[in-house]
């Protein structure tokens, strides 16, 4: 069992929840009966591993790495045409071996770029939380997170904003002032770096499954389904850690990839400048809109502790490989596309896209903020200037404790059950529209986000139904729509 945590989390990382929890409160033991006829749900991993799930895992494991490679080759060798390589393969003009020869080489230089970057991010992860002292509105420092299904209260180091500022500032200084490397170093080595990131992502996933089996951080939150492929991809351990503070979920999801996102885009922009002598307004737009998303993530890093990634998902290949490979390569495709296909938008188009992106950001952020404020104050707050409407819920955690929680019925959460996804999708659409309409390639992101968030909606609601039982049914009968009020 983990060490005991003080209320400000100064000495240790995990504790059984004998403090008043953030998202659910303990009610004197299992035996307590409901007096209003509600059926409380039970919380914990709520996914049946049938043959289809196992096959899906196998598909993800084998096909998604090929997909990333395919997109990279299509962009760098086929002018971002997704169909050309397939058509050539189909017509016999290209063999799989020919295609393989077009894939990038693994180089020492790629290791020399990525390994110091990861080492530096680990170093920053441990730096004292100075930012919260300088910027009072930034909720930095040590932070109480979620309660795990087995009833453990998590605490986290929150200093992502400092990490992002320091790493981006140093990168810019080294690239433009000291000229230690070219500003295009990322795009120039992007293909080779893909191999290194794959090695890291897979190594982390293998380590995570071994750790879960032999030395889990909290065995009570470790769930093996009996299906190896499922456990490897979806994870067995809930919150793997090394020592007191090195949290796998927070670090891999929130540091090396996301910190690099803005630099990857800058590298694309500089490449465009090198190739064409100017940077297009579409590239500037993509850089700005992505930067807003990234800075927002770090500014509100404490909020991230209340998301499904931290709250429900176990740590396996999907998070390990996804954070290290999928996110940096696939989320930045618009910038890569614009390097090969510079698009100059009309003033009206650029204004429309910027407005769409900002409106999406507003909905995304205010929806997430409303839930965050509501949960952190246990409902004692104002939403859109009024006391919020609430559904009181009960559920059992895996340790058998009966707990209470609340669901918000006001603000965005009264309009739809996932309006934060709506905002996210509007932003995704804005990124894609920046690239014009000649290729499907940059639109991969919005298609992917629709699948991801649609599936996430389904998974989340399944879990919430299992967790809250009839209280959740009551909520869905009042707030009937998910993402598009009146439609879906
Ligand atoms: P949410 O932040 O919407 O969290 C869902 C959880 O919120 C539920 O499991 C439940 O948890 C709680 N909840 C649900 N309804 C209510 C309610 N009415 N009142 C209070 N609490 C409620 O989901 P995500 O973690 O999926 O998303 C967080 C953000 O991250 C979103 O904006 C999403 O768009 C974004 N995102 C972006 C991705 C990307 O790749 N760009 C990927 C995934 C997400 P509980 O058990 O606490 O009750």
Short mmCIF file of C-alpha atoms and ligand atoms in Angstrom, two decimals:
data_model
loop_
_atom_site.label_atom_id
_atom_site.label_comp_id
_atom_site.label_asym_id
_atom_site.label_seq_id
_atom_site.Cartn_x
_atom_site.Cartn_y
_atom_site.Cartn_z
CA UNK A 1 0.00 0.00 0.00
CA UNK A 2 1.13 3.48 -0.73
CA UNK A 3 2.36 6.00 1.76
CA UNK A 4 -0.05 8.21 3.68
CA UNK A 5 -0.67 11.65 2.25
CA UNK A 6 -1.03 14.86 4.14
CA UNK A 7 -3.84 17.19 3.10
CA UNK A 8 -1.46 19.42 1.19
CA UNK A 9 0.23 16.37 -0.27
CA UNK A 10 3.70 17.33 0.87
CA UNK A 11 5.26 13.98 1.72
CA UNK A 12 3.59 11.23 -0.11
CA UNK A 13 1.43 10.31 -3.06
CA UNK A 14 -1.45 8.00 -2.33
CA UNK A 15 -3.77 7.46 0.58
CA UNK A 16 -7.01 5.72 1.42
CA UNK A 17 -9.72 8.34 1.43
CA UNK A 18 -10.41 9.26 4.97
CA UNK A 19 -10.50 12.91 3.95
CA UNK A 20 -13.55 14.48 2.35
CA UNK A 21 -13.07 13.61 -1.29
CA UNK A 22 -13.34 15.98 -4.21
CA UNK A 23 -15.70 14.06 -6.40
CA UNK A 24 -17.51 11.74 -4.13
CA UNK A 25 -17.96 11.51 -0.42
CA UNK A 26 -17.90 8.48 1.77
CA UNK A 27 -21.14 7.51 3.45
CA UNK A 28 -20.76 5.43 6.60
CA UNK A 29 -20.08 2.01 5.12
CA UNK A 30 -21.57 -0.43 2.72
CA UNK A 31 -24.55 -1.40 4.74
CA UNK A 32 -26.31 1.94 4.46
CA UNK A 33 -29.60 1.56 2.61
CA UNK A 34 -31.03 3.95 0.05
CA UNK A 35 -34.15 5.54 1.46
CA UNK A 36 -35.49 6.96 -1.80
CA UNK A 37 -35.60 3.89 -3.97
CA UNK A 38 -32.57 4.84 -6.10
CA UNK A 39 -30.22 2.13 -7.29
CA UNK A 40 -26.59 3.12 -6.77
CA UNK A 41 -24.13 1.78 -9.32
CA UNK A 42 -20.72 0.22 -8.78
CA UNK A 43 -17.55 1.82 -10.01
CA UNK A 44 -14.53 0.11 -11.49
CA UNK A 45 -13.49 -1.26 -14.86
CA UNK A 46 -16.75 -1.77 -16.67
CA UNK A 47 -15.85 -3.34 -19.94
CA UNK A 48 -16.52 -6.91 -20.96
CA UNK A 49 -13.66 -8.46 -22.94
CA UNK A 50 -15.40 -10.41 -25.64
CA UNK A 51 -13.84 -11.69 -28.85
CA UNK A 52 -14.68 -8.47 -30.70
CA UNK A 53 -12.91 -6.35 -28.06
CA UNK A 54 -9.85 -8.60 -28.24
CA UNK A 55 -9.78 -8.39 -32.05
CA UNK A 56 -10.17 -4.61 -31.86
CA UNK A 57 -7.13 -4.46 -29.59
CA UNK A 58 -5.13 -6.54 -32.03
CA UNK A 59 -6.25 -4.27 -34.87
CA UNK A 60 -5.23 -1.14 -32.94
CA UNK A 61 -1.86 -2.61 -32.05
CA UNK A 62 -0.98 -3.56 -35.60
CA UNK A 63 -2.79 -1.06 -37.81
CA UNK A 64 -2.38 2.31 -36.08
CA UNK A 65 1.45 2.31 -36.25
CA UNK A 66 1.19 1.40 -39.97
CA UNK A 67 -1.30 4.23 -40.42
CA UNK A 68 1.06 6.83 -38.95
CA UNK A 69 3.86 5.59 -41.21
CA UNK A 70 1.55 5.58 -44.21
CA UNK A 71 0.46 9.18 -43.59
CA UNK A 72 4.07 10.29 -43.25
CA UNK A 73 5.15 8.59 -46.48
CA UNK A 74 2.03 9.81 -48.32
CA UNK A 75 2.83 13.38 -47.33
CA UNK A 76 6.57 13.37 -47.84
CA UNK A 77 6.68 11.25 -51.03
CA UNK A 78 3.25 11.57 -52.65
CA UNK A 79 2.44 15.25 -52.08
CA UNK A 80 -0.04 14.36 -49.32
CA UNK A 81 -2.15 12.14 -51.57
CA UNK A 82 -3.57 9.36 -49.44
CA UNK A 83 -4.87 7.42 -52.41
CA UNK A 84 -1.78 7.40 -54.70
CA UNK A 85 0.29 4.81 -52.79
CA UNK A 86 -2.75 2.53 -52.48
CA UNK A 87 -3.65 2.91 -56.16
CA UNK A 88 -0.04 2.16 -57.15
CA UNK A 89 0.00 -0.88 -54.87
CA UNK A 90 -3.29 -2.03 -56.36
CA UNK A 91 -2.08 -1.52 -59.95
CA UNK A 92 1.16 -3.35 -59.28
CA UNK A 93 3.24 -0.20 -59.95
CA UNK A 94 4.48 -0.42 -56.38
CA UNK A 95 5.30 -3.44 -54.22
CA UNK A 96 5.19 -3.49 -50.45
CA UNK A 97 8.98 -3.71 -50.54
CA UNK A 98 9.15 -0.55 -52.69
CA UNK A 99 6.87 1.17 -50.22
CA UNK A 100 9.06 0.04 -47.34
CA UNK A 101 12.09 1.55 -49.10
CA UNK A 102 10.29 4.90 -49.08
CA UNK A 103 9.91 4.85 -45.31
CA UNK A 104 12.42 6.95 -43.35
CA UNK A 105 15.62 5.49 -41.86
CA UNK A 106 16.32 5.23 -38.18
CA UNK A 107 19.23 7.59 -37.51
CA UNK A 108 21.49 8.38 -34.57
CA UNK A 109 20.58 12.04 -34.99
CA UNK A 110 16.94 11.25 -34.24
CA UNK A 111 18.00 9.66 -30.94
CA UNK A 112 20.17 12.71 -30.23
CA UNK A 113 17.13 14.95 -30.59
CA UNK A 114 14.51 12.91 -28.78
CA UNK A 115 16.44 11.44 -25.85
CA UNK A 116 17.66 14.82 -24.48
CA UNK A 117 14.13 16.19 -24.99
CA UNK A 118 12.65 13.42 -22.84
CA UNK A 119 15.43 13.75 -20.26
CA UNK A 120 14.82 17.49 -20.08
CA UNK A 121 11.07 16.98 -19.66
CA UNK A 122 11.69 14.56 -16.79
CA UNK A 123 14.01 17.13 -15.22
CA UNK A 124 11.37 19.87 -15.58
CA UNK A 125 8.69 17.58 -14.21
CA UNK A 126 10.55 17.60 -10.92
CA UNK A 127 11.30 21.33 -10.80
CA UNK A 128 9.72 23.26 -7.93
CA UNK A 129 6.40 24.91 -8.77
CA UNK A 130 7.53 28.48 -9.14
CA UNK A 131 4.85 29.52 -11.58
CA UNK A 132 2.01 29.43 -9.07
CA UNK A 133 3.89 31.98 -6.99
CA UNK A 134 4.48 34.29 -9.96
CA UNK A 135 1.04 33.90 -11.57
CA UNK A 136 -1.62 33.78 -8.84
CA UNK A 137 -4.42 32.74 -11.22
CA UNK A 138 -2.46 29.69 -12.32
CA UNK A 139 -3.42 26.82 -10.05
CA UNK A 140 0.02 25.32 -9.88
CA UNK A 141 1.81 23.20 -7.38
CA UNK A 142 0.78 20.04 -5.65
CA UNK A 143 -2.78 19.20 -6.30
CA UNK A 144 -5.38 16.75 -5.07
CA UNK A 145 -6.64 14.58 -7.88
CA UNK A 146 -9.28 11.96 -8.22
CA UNK A 147 -10.30 9.05 -6.02
CA UNK A 148 -9.49 5.73 -7.67
CA UNK A 149 -12.05 2.90 -7.88
CA UNK A 150 -10.46 1.25 -4.84
CA UNK A 151 -10.83 4.45 -2.85
CA UNK A 152 -7.30 5.87 -3.00
CA UNK A 153 -6.92 9.65 -3.06
CA UNK A 154 -4.39 10.75 -5.68
CA UNK A 155 -2.09 13.77 -5.45
CA UNK A 156 -0.13 15.30 -8.33
CA UNK A 157 2.69 17.69 -9.16
CA UNK A 158 1.23 20.34 -11.42
CA UNK A 159 3.88 22.40 -13.21
CA UNK A 160 3.18 21.80 -16.90
CA UNK A 161 2.93 25.50 -17.72
CA UNK A 162 6.44 26.12 -16.41
CA UNK A 163 7.69 23.10 -18.35
CA UNK A 164 6.08 24.35 -21.56
CA UNK A 165 7.37 27.94 -21.15
CA UNK A 166 10.91 26.85 -20.27
CA UNK A 167 11.23 24.22 -23.01
CA UNK A 168 9.73 26.43 -25.71
CA UNK A 169 11.81 29.47 -24.69
CA UNK A 170 15.02 27.45 -24.62
CA UNK A 171 14.24 25.86 -27.97
CA UNK A 172 13.60 29.27 -29.54
CA UNK A 173 16.76 30.73 -28.01
CA UNK A 174 18.88 27.81 -29.21
CA UNK A 175 17.37 27.82 -32.70
CA UNK A 176 17.26 31.57 -33.39
CA UNK A 177 19.75 33.26 -31.04
CA UNK A 178 22.55 30.80 -30.34
CA UNK A 179 21.90 28.98 -33.63
CA UNK A 180 22.90 25.61 -32.12
CA UNK A 181 20.45 23.94 -34.45
CA UNK A 182 18.21 24.89 -37.34
CA UNK A 183 14.59 25.97 -36.58
CA UNK A 184 13.60 23.24 -39.05
CA UNK A 185 15.42 20.51 -37.13
CA UNK A 186 12.13 18.80 -36.26
CA UNK A 187 10.66 18.56 -39.75
CA UNK A 188 14.08 17.70 -41.22
CA UNK A 189 14.31 14.65 -38.95
CA UNK A 190 10.60 13.98 -38.55
CA UNK A 191 10.63 10.58 -40.25
CA UNK A 192 13.60 9.18 -38.32
CA UNK A 193 12.18 10.57 -35.10
CA UNK A 194 9.00 8.60 -35.75
CA UNK A 195 10.97 5.36 -35.30
CA UNK A 196 12.51 6.54 -32.05
CA UNK A 197 9.14 7.66 -30.70
CA UNK A 198 7.75 4.23 -31.60
CA UNK A 199 10.55 2.55 -29.69
CA UNK A 200 9.85 4.74 -26.65
CA UNK A 201 6.06 4.32 -26.82
CA UNK A 202 6.27 0.54 -27.09
CA UNK A 203 8.98 0.28 -24.42
CA UNK A 204 6.85 2.29 -21.98
CA UNK A 205 3.83 0.07 -22.72
CA UNK A 206 5.86 -3.13 -22.17
CA UNK A 207 7.30 -1.72 -18.96
CA UNK A 208 3.79 -0.75 -17.80
CA UNK A 209 2.38 -4.27 -18.22
CA UNK A 210 5.41 -5.86 -16.50
CA UNK A 211 5.14 -3.34 -13.69
CA UNK A 212 1.42 -4.01 -13.33
CA UNK A 213 2.10 -7.73 -12.97
CA UNK A 214 5.12 -7.67 -10.67
CA UNK A 215 5.34 -4.35 -8.84
CA UNK A 216 2.17 -2.28 -9.19
CA UNK A 217 1.91 1.06 -7.42
CA UNK A 218 -1.48 0.08 -6.06
CA UNK A 219 -2.47 -3.56 -6.56
CA UNK A 220 -6.02 -2.74 -5.44
CA UNK A 221 -6.48 -0.66 -8.59
CA UNK A 222 -4.81 -3.17 -10.89
CA UNK A 223 -7.28 -5.10 -13.04
CA UNK A 224 -6.31 -8.01 -15.30
CA UNK A 225 -9.09 -9.07 -17.61
CA UNK A 226 -7.57 -12.43 -18.46
CA UNK A 227 -7.06 -11.33 -22.06
CA UNK A 228 -3.43 -10.34 -22.64
CA UNK A 229 -4.05 -8.25 -25.76
CA UNK A 230 -6.75 -6.29 -23.97
CA UNK A 231 -4.67 -5.73 -20.85
CA UNK A 232 -1.63 -4.70 -22.87
CA UNK A 233 -3.54 -2.17 -25.00
CA UNK A 234 -6.04 -0.83 -22.46
CA UNK A 235 -3.75 -1.23 -19.46
CA UNK A 236 -3.97 -3.14 -16.22
CA UNK A 237 -2.60 -0.63 -13.72
CA UNK A 238 -4.78 2.38 -13.03
CA UNK A 239 -2.18 4.92 -11.94
CA UNK A 240 1.36 3.57 -12.37
CA UNK A 241 4.01 5.62 -10.66
CA UNK A 242 7.72 5.47 -9.99
CA UNK A 243 8.53 6.83 -6.57
CA UNK A 244 6.21 9.37 -5.04
CA UNK A 245 5.62 11.71 -7.95
CA UNK A 246 6.53 10.28 -11.33
CA UNK A 247 3.01 9.64 -12.59
CA UNK A 248 2.95 7.85 -15.96
CA UNK A 249 -0.41 9.23 -17.05
CA UNK A 250 0.32 12.83 -16.21
CA UNK A 251 3.87 12.78 -17.57
CA UNK A 252 3.38 10.96 -20.85
CA UNK A 253 0.03 12.52 -21.66
CA UNK A 254 0.98 15.99 -20.54
CA UNK A 255 4.68 16.53 -21.20
CA UNK A 256 6.94 15.27 -24.04
CA UNK A 257 4.28 15.28 -26.80
CA UNK A 258 2.13 18.27 -25.87
CA UNK A 259 5.12 20.45 -24.90
CA UNK A 260 6.60 19.70 -28.33
CA UNK A 261 3.34 20.36 -30.24
CA UNK A 262 3.91 24.12 -30.61
CA UNK A 263 7.55 23.58 -31.58
CA UNK A 264 6.60 21.03 -34.22
CA UNK A 265 4.22 23.59 -35.73
CA UNK A 266 6.87 26.31 -35.59
CA UNK A 267 9.27 24.01 -37.36
CA UNK A 268 6.69 23.52 -40.14
CA UNK A 269 6.17 27.28 -40.39
CA UNK A 270 9.90 27.91 -40.65
CA UNK A 271 10.21 25.24 -43.32
CA UNK A 272 7.50 26.99 -45.29
CA UNK A 273 9.46 30.22 -44.98
CA UNK A 274 12.66 28.48 -46.12
CA UNK A 275 10.91 26.92 -49.15
CA UNK A 276 8.69 29.79 -50.32
CA UNK A 277 10.15 32.91 -48.71
CA UNK A 278 7.03 33.63 -46.68
CA UNK A 279 4.66 32.00 -44.19
CA UNK A 280 1.04 31.68 -45.36
CA UNK A 281 -1.87 33.01 -43.29
CA UNK A 282 -3.26 29.45 -43.07
CA UNK A 283 -0.03 28.26 -41.42
CA UNK A 284 -0.18 31.20 -38.99
CA UNK A 285 -3.81 30.34 -38.23
CA UNK A 286 -2.98 26.68 -37.55
CA UNK A 287 -0.07 27.71 -35.32
CA UNK A 288 -2.26 30.14 -33.34
CA UNK A 289 -5.25 27.83 -32.93
CA UNK A 290 -3.10 24.87 -31.90
CA UNK A 291 -1.10 27.07 -29.51
CA UNK A 292 -4.34 28.19 -27.82
CA UNK A 293 -5.27 24.54 -27.26
CA UNK A 294 -1.82 23.67 -25.90
CA UNK A 295 -1.49 26.67 -23.59
CA UNK A 296 -5.02 26.10 -22.36
CA UNK A 297 -4.13 22.51 -21.50
CA UNK A 298 -1.21 23.63 -19.37
CA UNK A 299 -2.95 26.65 -17.86
CA UNK A 300 -5.72 24.34 -16.69
CA UNK A 301 -3.57 21.31 -15.98
CA UNK A 302 -5.36 20.72 -12.67
CA UNK A 303 -8.59 20.36 -14.64
CA UNK A 304 -7.01 17.54 -16.61
CA UNK A 305 -7.00 15.50 -13.40
CA UNK A 306 -10.80 15.31 -13.68
CA UNK A 307 -10.85 13.96 -17.23
CA UNK A 308 -11.57 10.38 -18.29
CA UNK A 309 -7.87 9.70 -19.01
CA UNK A 310 -7.04 10.14 -15.35
CA UNK A 311 -10.40 9.25 -13.87
CA UNK A 312 -11.26 6.02 -15.66
CA UNK A 313 -8.63 4.77 -18.12
CA UNK A 314 -5.98 2.28 -17.12
CA UNK A 315 -2.45 2.94 -18.39
CA UNK A 316 -1.54 0.67 -21.27
CA UNK A 317 -0.28 0.79 -24.84
CA UNK A 318 -3.11 3.04 -25.92
CA UNK A 319 -1.96 5.87 -23.66
CA UNK A 320 1.78 5.04 -23.78
CA UNK A 321 2.08 4.74 -27.56
CA UNK A 322 -0.71 7.24 -28.23
CA UNK A 323 0.94 9.99 -26.19
CA UNK A 324 4.40 9.41 -27.64
CA UNK A 325 3.57 8.73 -31.28
CA UNK A 326 -0.04 9.30 -32.28
CA UNK A 327 -0.43 12.72 -30.69
CA UNK A 328 2.75 14.43 -31.98
CA UNK A 329 2.53 12.95 -35.48
CA UNK A 330 -1.20 12.83 -36.21
CA UNK A 331 -2.38 15.95 -34.37
CA UNK A 332 0.04 18.14 -36.29
CA UNK A 333 -0.85 16.92 -39.79
CA UNK A 334 -2.34 20.26 -40.89
CA UNK A 335 1.00 22.05 -40.46
CA UNK A 336 2.84 19.26 -42.27
CA UNK A 337 0.33 19.44 -45.11
CA UNK A 338 0.76 23.20 -45.41
CA UNK A 339 4.52 22.76 -45.84
CA UNK A 340 3.86 20.81 -49.04
CA UNK A 341 0.70 22.70 -50.04
CA UNK A 342 0.90 26.33 -48.94
CA UNK A 343 -2.61 27.81 -48.80
CA UNK A 344 -3.29 31.54 -48.77
CA UNK A 345 -6.80 32.14 -47.41
CA UNK A 346 -8.99 35.07 -48.33
CA UNK A 347 -9.55 37.64 -45.60
CA UNK A 348 -13.17 36.48 -45.18
CA UNK A 349 -12.24 32.78 -45.02
CA UNK A 350 -9.46 33.42 -42.50
CA UNK A 351 -11.80 35.52 -40.32
CA UNK A 352 -14.50 32.86 -40.46
CA UNK A 353 -12.07 30.06 -39.54
CA UNK A 354 -10.55 32.09 -36.72
CA UNK A 355 -14.04 32.88 -35.35
CA UNK A 356 -15.06 29.22 -35.58
CA UNK A 357 -11.90 28.14 -33.75
CA UNK A 358 -12.32 30.77 -31.03
CA UNK A 359 -16.04 30.02 -30.57
CA UNK A 360 -15.20 26.32 -30.31
CA UNK A 361 -12.51 27.11 -27.79
CA UNK A 362 -14.94 29.21 -25.74
CA UNK A 363 -17.53 26.40 -25.58
CA UNK A 364 -14.85 23.78 -24.86
CA UNK A 365 -13.23 25.78 -22.08
CA UNK A 366 -16.36 27.17 -20.42
CA UNK A 367 -18.01 23.72 -20.37
CA UNK A 368 -14.94 22.17 -18.75
CA UNK A 369 -14.64 25.10 -16.32
CA UNK A 370 -18.27 24.79 -15.25
CA UNK A 371 -17.80 21.14 -14.30
CA UNK A 372 -14.49 21.88 -12.62
CA UNK A 373 -15.94 24.75 -10.57
CA UNK A 374 -19.01 22.71 -9.71
CA UNK A 375 -17.03 19.69 -8.58
CA UNK A 376 -14.38 21.65 -6.67
CA UNK A 377 -17.05 23.55 -4.70
CA UNK A 378 -19.27 20.48 -4.26
CA UNK A 379 -22.01 22.39 -6.07
CA UNK A 380 -21.69 25.53 -3.95
CA UNK A 381 -21.11 27.91 -6.86
CA UNK A 382 -22.91 29.92 -9.53
CA UNK A 383 -23.33 28.76 -13.11
CA UNK A 384 -24.31 31.48 -15.57
CA UNK A 385 -25.10 33.70 -12.60
CA UNK A 386 -27.46 31.28 -10.81
CA UNK A 387 -27.29 28.51 -8.26
CA UNK A 388 -26.90 25.30 -10.29
CA UNK A 389 -29.52 22.60 -10.57
CA UNK A 390 -28.14 19.32 -9.28
CA UNK A 391 -28.80 15.59 -9.20
CA UNK A 392 -27.49 13.92 -6.05
CA UNK A 393 -25.93 10.53 -6.87
CA UNK A 394 -24.64 7.56 -4.94
CA UNK A 395 -22.31 4.78 -6.02
CA UNK A 396 -20.13 2.03 -4.57
CA UNK A 397 -16.38 2.08 -5.12
CA UNK A 398 -14.54 -1.23 -5.44
CA UNK A 399 -13.57 -1.15 -1.75
CA UNK A 400 -17.28 -1.51 -0.94
CA UNK A 401 -17.68 2.04 0.33
CA UNK A 402 -20.84 3.86 -0.58
CA UNK A 403 -20.10 7.36 -1.82
CA UNK A 404 -21.97 10.44 -2.90
CA UNK A 405 -21.42 12.64 -5.93
CA UNK A 406 -23.36 15.30 -7.84
CA UNK A 407 -24.24 15.80 -11.47
CA UNK A 408 -24.63 19.31 -12.84
CA UNK A 409 -27.84 20.15 -14.67
CA UNK A 410 -27.18 23.84 -15.41
CA UNK A 411 -25.15 25.82 -17.94
CA UNK A 412 -23.66 23.86 -20.83
CA UNK A 413 -24.26 20.61 -18.89
CA UNK A 414 -27.99 21.28 -19.03
CA UNK A 415 -27.89 21.78 -22.82
CA UNK A 416 -26.02 18.61 -23.66
CA UNK A 417 -24.15 15.85 -21.86
CA UNK A 418 -20.86 16.48 -23.72
CA UNK A 419 -20.83 20.08 -24.89
CA UNK A 420 -17.07 20.15 -24.23
CA UNK A 421 -16.78 17.66 -27.12
CA UNK A 422 -18.86 20.02 -29.28
CA UNK A 423 -16.34 22.81 -28.67
CA UNK A 424 -13.45 20.45 -29.32
CA UNK A 425 -14.97 19.37 -32.65
CA UNK A 426 -15.52 22.99 -33.71
CA UNK A 427 -11.85 23.69 -33.07
CA UNK A 428 -10.83 20.57 -34.97
CA UNK A 429 -12.94 21.67 -37.92
CA UNK A 430 -11.31 25.10 -37.88
CA UNK A 431 -7.81 23.56 -38.06
CA UNK A 432 -8.83 21.44 -41.04
CA UNK A 433 -10.64 24.22 -42.91
CA UNK A 434 -7.43 26.28 -42.74
CA UNK A 435 -5.96 23.85 -45.27
CA UNK A 436 -8.51 24.45 -48.03
CA UNK A 437 -10.46 21.79 -49.87
CA UNK A 438 -8.07 20.15 -52.33
CA UNK A 439 -7.00 17.14 -50.22
CA UNK A 440 -8.64 14.84 -47.69
CA UNK A 441 -5.29 14.49 -45.88
CA UNK A 442 -5.65 17.43 -43.42
CA UNK A 443 -9.28 16.45 -42.75
CA UNK A 444 -8.13 13.23 -41.15
CA UNK A 445 -8.07 15.07 -37.83
CA UNK A 446 -11.76 16.03 -37.75
CA UNK A 447 -12.78 12.55 -38.95
CA UNK A 448 -10.63 10.99 -36.26
CA UNK A 449 -11.95 13.36 -33.56
CA UNK A 450 -15.53 12.56 -34.50
CA UNK A 451 -14.79 8.85 -34.11
CA UNK A 452 -12.74 9.35 -30.95
CA UNK A 453 -15.19 11.64 -29.17
CA UNK A 454 -18.23 9.70 -30.41
CA UNK A 455 -16.72 6.50 -29.03
CA UNK A 456 -15.64 8.31 -25.87
CA UNK A 457 -19.20 9.54 -25.39
CA UNK A 458 -20.41 5.97 -25.55
CA UNK A 459 -17.68 4.59 -23.27
CA UNK A 460 -18.11 7.37 -20.74
CA UNK A 461 -21.87 7.03 -20.59
CA UNK A 462 -21.54 3.27 -20.21
CA UNK A 463 -19.24 3.82 -17.24
CA UNK A 464 -21.43 6.53 -15.73
CA UNK A 465 -24.46 4.25 -16.01
CA UNK A 466 -22.51 1.49 -14.23
CA UNK A 467 -21.28 3.97 -11.65
CA UNK A 468 -24.44 5.93 -10.87
CA UNK A 469 -27.16 3.46 -11.85
CA UNK A 470 -30.65 4.97 -11.79
CA UNK A 471 -29.28 8.45 -10.98
CA UNK A 472 -27.58 8.46 -14.36
CA UNK A 473 -30.80 7.35 -16.06
CA UNK A 474 -32.56 10.26 -14.39
CA UNK A 475 -29.89 12.65 -15.67
CA UNK A 476 -30.13 11.39 -19.25
CA UNK A 477 -33.92 11.70 -19.18
CA UNK A 478 -33.57 15.40 -18.27
CA UNK A 479 -30.57 16.23 -20.51
CA UNK A 480 -31.49 14.23 -23.56
CA UNK A 481 -28.84 15.20 -26.08
CA UNK A 482 -25.16 14.44 -26.12
CA UNK A 483 -23.18 16.68 -28.47
CA UNK A 484 -25.61 18.56 -30.72
CA UNK A 485 -28.65 19.83 -28.76
CA UNK A 486 -31.86 18.88 -30.58
CA UNK A 487 -30.07 16.46 -32.94
CA UNK A 488 -27.70 14.01 -31.22
P1 LIG B 1 -15.39 15.00 -19.43
O1 LIG B 1 -14.47 16.06 -18.96
O2 LIG B 1 -16.67 15.42 -20.02
O3 LIG B 1 -15.61 14.06 -18.19
C1 LIG B 1 -16.62 13.07 -18.18
C2 LIG B 1 -16.88 12.78 -16.71
O4 LIG B 1 -17.50 13.92 -16.11
C3 LIG B 1 -17.85 11.65 -16.51
O5 LIG B 1 -17.20 10.41 -16.54
C4 LIG B 1 -18.35 11.97 -15.10
O6 LIG B 1 -17.31 11.60 -14.20
C5 LIG B 1 -18.41 13.49 -15.11
N1 LIG B 1 -19.70 14.03 -15.50
C6 LIG B 1 -20.49 13.65 -16.52
N2 LIG B 1 -21.61 14.40 -16.57
C7 LIG B 1 -21.52 15.27 -15.54
C8 LIG B 1 -22.36 16.30 -15.05
N3 LIG B 1 -23.53 16.60 -15.62
N4 LIG B 1 -21.95 17.00 -13.97
C9 LIG B 1 -20.78 16.73 -13.38
N5 LIG B 1 -19.93 15.75 -13.79
C10 LIG B 1 -20.30 15.04 -14.86
O7 LIG B 1 -14.76 14.02 -20.48
P2 LIG B 1 -13.30 13.78 -21.09
O8 LIG B 1 -12.33 13.47 -20.04
O9 LIG B 1 -13.48 12.78 -22.18
O10 LIG B 1 -12.95 15.14 -21.82
C11 LIG B 1 -12.30 16.24 -21.23
C12 LIG B 1 -11.94 17.21 -22.31
O11 LIG B 1 -10.83 16.72 -23.05
C13 LIG B 1 -13.06 17.47 -23.30
O12 LIG B 1 -13.15 18.84 -23.55
C14 LIG B 1 -12.63 16.74 -24.54
O13 LIG B 1 -13.11 17.39 -25.68
C15 LIG B 1 -11.13 16.78 -24.42
N6 LIG B 1 -10.49 15.64 -25.07
C16 LIG B 1 -9.62 15.88 -26.08
C17 LIG B 1 -9.01 14.84 -26.71
C18 LIG B 1 -8.07 15.11 -27.79
O14 LIG B 1 -7.43 14.15 -28.22
N7 LIG B 1 -7.95 16.31 -28.29
C19 LIG B 1 -9.23 13.45 -26.31
C20 LIG B 1 -10.17 13.32 -25.27
C21 LIG B 1 -10.75 14.37 -24.65
P3 LIG B 1 -17.52 11.33 -12.63
O15 LIG B 1 -17.17 9.91 -12.46
O16 LIG B 1 -16.56 12.25 -11.97
O17 LIG B 1 -18.95 11.65 -12.28
#
